[in-house]
XYZ file of C-alpha atoms in Angstrom:
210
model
C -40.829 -7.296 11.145
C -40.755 -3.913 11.558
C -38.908 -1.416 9.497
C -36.425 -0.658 12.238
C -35.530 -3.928 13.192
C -35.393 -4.959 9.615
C -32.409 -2.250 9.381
C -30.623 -3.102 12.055
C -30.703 -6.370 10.882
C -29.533 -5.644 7.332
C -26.438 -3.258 9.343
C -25.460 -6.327 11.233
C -25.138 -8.348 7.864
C -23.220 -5.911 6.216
C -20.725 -5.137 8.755
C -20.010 -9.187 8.860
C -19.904 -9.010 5.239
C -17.125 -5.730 5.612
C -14.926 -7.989 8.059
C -15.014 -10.767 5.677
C -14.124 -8.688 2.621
C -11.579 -7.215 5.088
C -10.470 -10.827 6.368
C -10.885 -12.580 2.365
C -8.525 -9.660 0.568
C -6.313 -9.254 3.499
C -2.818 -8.559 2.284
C 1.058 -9.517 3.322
C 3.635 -6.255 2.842
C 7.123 -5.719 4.428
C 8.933 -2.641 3.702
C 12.581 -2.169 3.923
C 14.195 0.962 5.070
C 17.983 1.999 4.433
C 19.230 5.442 5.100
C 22.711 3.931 5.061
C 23.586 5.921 8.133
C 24.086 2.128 9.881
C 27.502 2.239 8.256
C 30.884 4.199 9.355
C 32.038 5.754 6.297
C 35.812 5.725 5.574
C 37.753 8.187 4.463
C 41.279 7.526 3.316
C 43.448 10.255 5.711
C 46.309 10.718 3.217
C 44.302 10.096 -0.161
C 40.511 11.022 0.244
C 38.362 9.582 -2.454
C 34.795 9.066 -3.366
C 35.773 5.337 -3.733
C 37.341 4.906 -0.678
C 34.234 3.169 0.403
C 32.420 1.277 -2.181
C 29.090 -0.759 -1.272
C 28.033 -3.861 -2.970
C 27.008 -6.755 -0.450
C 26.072 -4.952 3.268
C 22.744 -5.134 2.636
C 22.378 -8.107 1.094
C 20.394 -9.684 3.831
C 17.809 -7.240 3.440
C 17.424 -8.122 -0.424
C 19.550 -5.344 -2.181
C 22.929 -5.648 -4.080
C 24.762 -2.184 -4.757
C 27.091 -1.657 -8.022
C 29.195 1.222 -8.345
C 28.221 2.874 -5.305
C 29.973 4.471 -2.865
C 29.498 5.600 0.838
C 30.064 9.307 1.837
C 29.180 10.663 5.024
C 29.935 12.494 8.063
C 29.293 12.437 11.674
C 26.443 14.899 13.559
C 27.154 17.305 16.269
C 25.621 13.795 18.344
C 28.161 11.715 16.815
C 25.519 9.992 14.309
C 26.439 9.298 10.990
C 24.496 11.678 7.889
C 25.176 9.467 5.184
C 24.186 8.832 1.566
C 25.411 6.816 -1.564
C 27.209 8.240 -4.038
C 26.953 6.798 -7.339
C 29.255 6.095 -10.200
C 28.379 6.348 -13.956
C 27.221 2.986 -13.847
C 25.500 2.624 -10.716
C 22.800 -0.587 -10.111
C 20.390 -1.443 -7.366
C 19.849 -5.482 -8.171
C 17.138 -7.004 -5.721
C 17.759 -10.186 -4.530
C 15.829 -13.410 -3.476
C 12.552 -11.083 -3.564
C 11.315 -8.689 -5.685
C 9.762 -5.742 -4.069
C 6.350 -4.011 -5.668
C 7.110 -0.603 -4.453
C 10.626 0.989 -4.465
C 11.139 4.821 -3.550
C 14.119 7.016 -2.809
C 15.490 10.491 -2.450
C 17.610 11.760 -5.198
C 20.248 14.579 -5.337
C 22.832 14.994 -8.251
C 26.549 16.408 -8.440
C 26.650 19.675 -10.876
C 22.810 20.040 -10.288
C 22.142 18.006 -13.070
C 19.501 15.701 -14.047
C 19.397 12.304 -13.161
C 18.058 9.189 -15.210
C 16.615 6.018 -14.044
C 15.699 3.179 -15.304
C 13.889 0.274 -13.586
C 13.179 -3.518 -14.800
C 11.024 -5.563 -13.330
C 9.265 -9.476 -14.540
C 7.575 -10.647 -17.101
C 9.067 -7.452 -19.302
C 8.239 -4.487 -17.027
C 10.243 -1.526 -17.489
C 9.510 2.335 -16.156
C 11.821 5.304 -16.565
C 11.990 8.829 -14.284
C 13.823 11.603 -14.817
C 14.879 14.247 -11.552
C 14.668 17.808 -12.666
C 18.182 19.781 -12.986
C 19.901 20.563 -16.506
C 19.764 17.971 -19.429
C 21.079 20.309 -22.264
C 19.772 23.565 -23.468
C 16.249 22.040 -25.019
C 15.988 20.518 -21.070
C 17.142 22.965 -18.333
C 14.634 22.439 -15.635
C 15.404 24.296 -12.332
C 17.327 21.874 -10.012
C 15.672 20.702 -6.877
C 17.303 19.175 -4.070
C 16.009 16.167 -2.154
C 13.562 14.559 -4.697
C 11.715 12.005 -4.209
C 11.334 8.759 -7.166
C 9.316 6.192 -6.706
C 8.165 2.999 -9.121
C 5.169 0.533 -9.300
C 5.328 -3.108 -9.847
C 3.050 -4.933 -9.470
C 4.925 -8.000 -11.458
C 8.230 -7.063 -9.166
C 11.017 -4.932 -9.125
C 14.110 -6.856 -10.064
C 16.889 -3.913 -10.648
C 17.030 0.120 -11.004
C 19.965 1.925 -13.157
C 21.173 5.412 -12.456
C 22.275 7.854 -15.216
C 23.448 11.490 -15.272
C 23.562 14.283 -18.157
C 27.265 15.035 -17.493
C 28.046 11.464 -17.655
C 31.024 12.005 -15.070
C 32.776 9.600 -12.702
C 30.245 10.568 -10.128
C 26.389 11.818 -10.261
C 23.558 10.906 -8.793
C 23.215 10.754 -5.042
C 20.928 8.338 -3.537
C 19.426 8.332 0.242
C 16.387 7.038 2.433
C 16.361 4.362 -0.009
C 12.775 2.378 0.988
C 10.904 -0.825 -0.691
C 8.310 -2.616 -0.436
C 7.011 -5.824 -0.580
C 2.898 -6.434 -1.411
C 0.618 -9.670 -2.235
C -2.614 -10.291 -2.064
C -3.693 -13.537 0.206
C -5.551 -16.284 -1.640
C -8.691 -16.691 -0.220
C -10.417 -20.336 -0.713
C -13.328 -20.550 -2.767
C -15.234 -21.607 0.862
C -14.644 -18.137 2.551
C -15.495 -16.594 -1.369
C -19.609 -18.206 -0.898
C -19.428 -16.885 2.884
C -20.462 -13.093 1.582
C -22.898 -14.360 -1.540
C -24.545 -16.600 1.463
C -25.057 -13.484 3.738
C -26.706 -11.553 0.927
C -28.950 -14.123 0.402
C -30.216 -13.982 3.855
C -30.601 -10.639 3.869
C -33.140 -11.071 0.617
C -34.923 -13.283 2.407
C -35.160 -11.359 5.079
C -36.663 -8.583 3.706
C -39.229 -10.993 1.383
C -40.372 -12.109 4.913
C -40.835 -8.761 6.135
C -43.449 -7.812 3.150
């Protein structure tokens, strides 16, 4: 066979071999987006408070339980909401009936101050981030609005806790709150021989060609 045809014949096996890889390791992910702008916020007329409207079960059905969080807002020149969560000293993200892989938000604090959070996941995970913006006089780091935390898990994501230097009634400030959800497909040992068989005839192929 000549040495053209040979490689062409070679690039057709590896492309089917690419597909199949492509095909065998394909994955499942669904990602969840909350901006909590979906939401009116209410604002007691006589009494305003930061707890006038706490969140805990609204988004439920997308997998998320809120603790100690409150929604604060205000409508756009368009008559859109701008909202975000405002959280107390003890506020908790608890995921529900699935555990996400990938969980990322947007983080602002009260006082400029830094903001602590801790995230548990299965089988003993655990990661911790820290926002810039004071934490004492050994810890000053400039304050930066609008910043962006995001943890790994591969074993699952099962709740996030928020934490503030001040300690106050209020702190952190959460927003364009997104997760994720990621598995790999099991592929059956069948399709798993379908790329060793290819190579094979592609050896063979070129032991011909000699």
């Amino acid at each position: 066979m000549p040495v053209c045809e040979l490689r062409n014949v070679i690039n057709q096996y590896l492309n089917v071999i690419l597909a199949l890889v492509l095909v065998i390791f394909s994955s499942s992910a669904s990602a969840v987006e909350i901006n909590f702008d979906d939401i009116d916020a209410y604002h007691d007329p006589d009494m305003g408070c930061f707890c006038d409207h706490p969140l805990t079960t609204e988004y439920q059905d997308k997998g998320l339980l809120i603790s100690d969080g409150f929604l604060v807002g205000e409508k756009r020149a368009d008559g859109s909401n701008d909202n975000s969560l405002l959280g107390s000293l003890l506020l908790t993200f608890t995921f529900v009936d699935n555990f996400p892989t990938r969980v990322s938000m947007i983080i602002n604090a009260v006082y400029d101050q830094a903001v602590f959070l801790d995230a548990y996941g299965n089988n003993g995970w655990s990661d911790h981030k820290k926002t810039s913006g004071y934490a004492g006089p050994f810890d000053d780091t400039p304050y930066r609005s609008n910043q962006r935390v995001t943890f790994y898990a591969a074993e699952g994501i099962t709740n996030i806790t928020f934490g503030t230097f001040y300690g106050l009634r209020v702190g952190p400030i959460v927003d364009n709150l997104q997760y994720s959800y990621f598995k790999l497909s099991e592929p059956s040992p069948a399709i798993l021989l379908v790329p060793c068989l290819l190579l094979a005839a592609i050896r063979r192929q070129k032991n011909n060609s000699r």
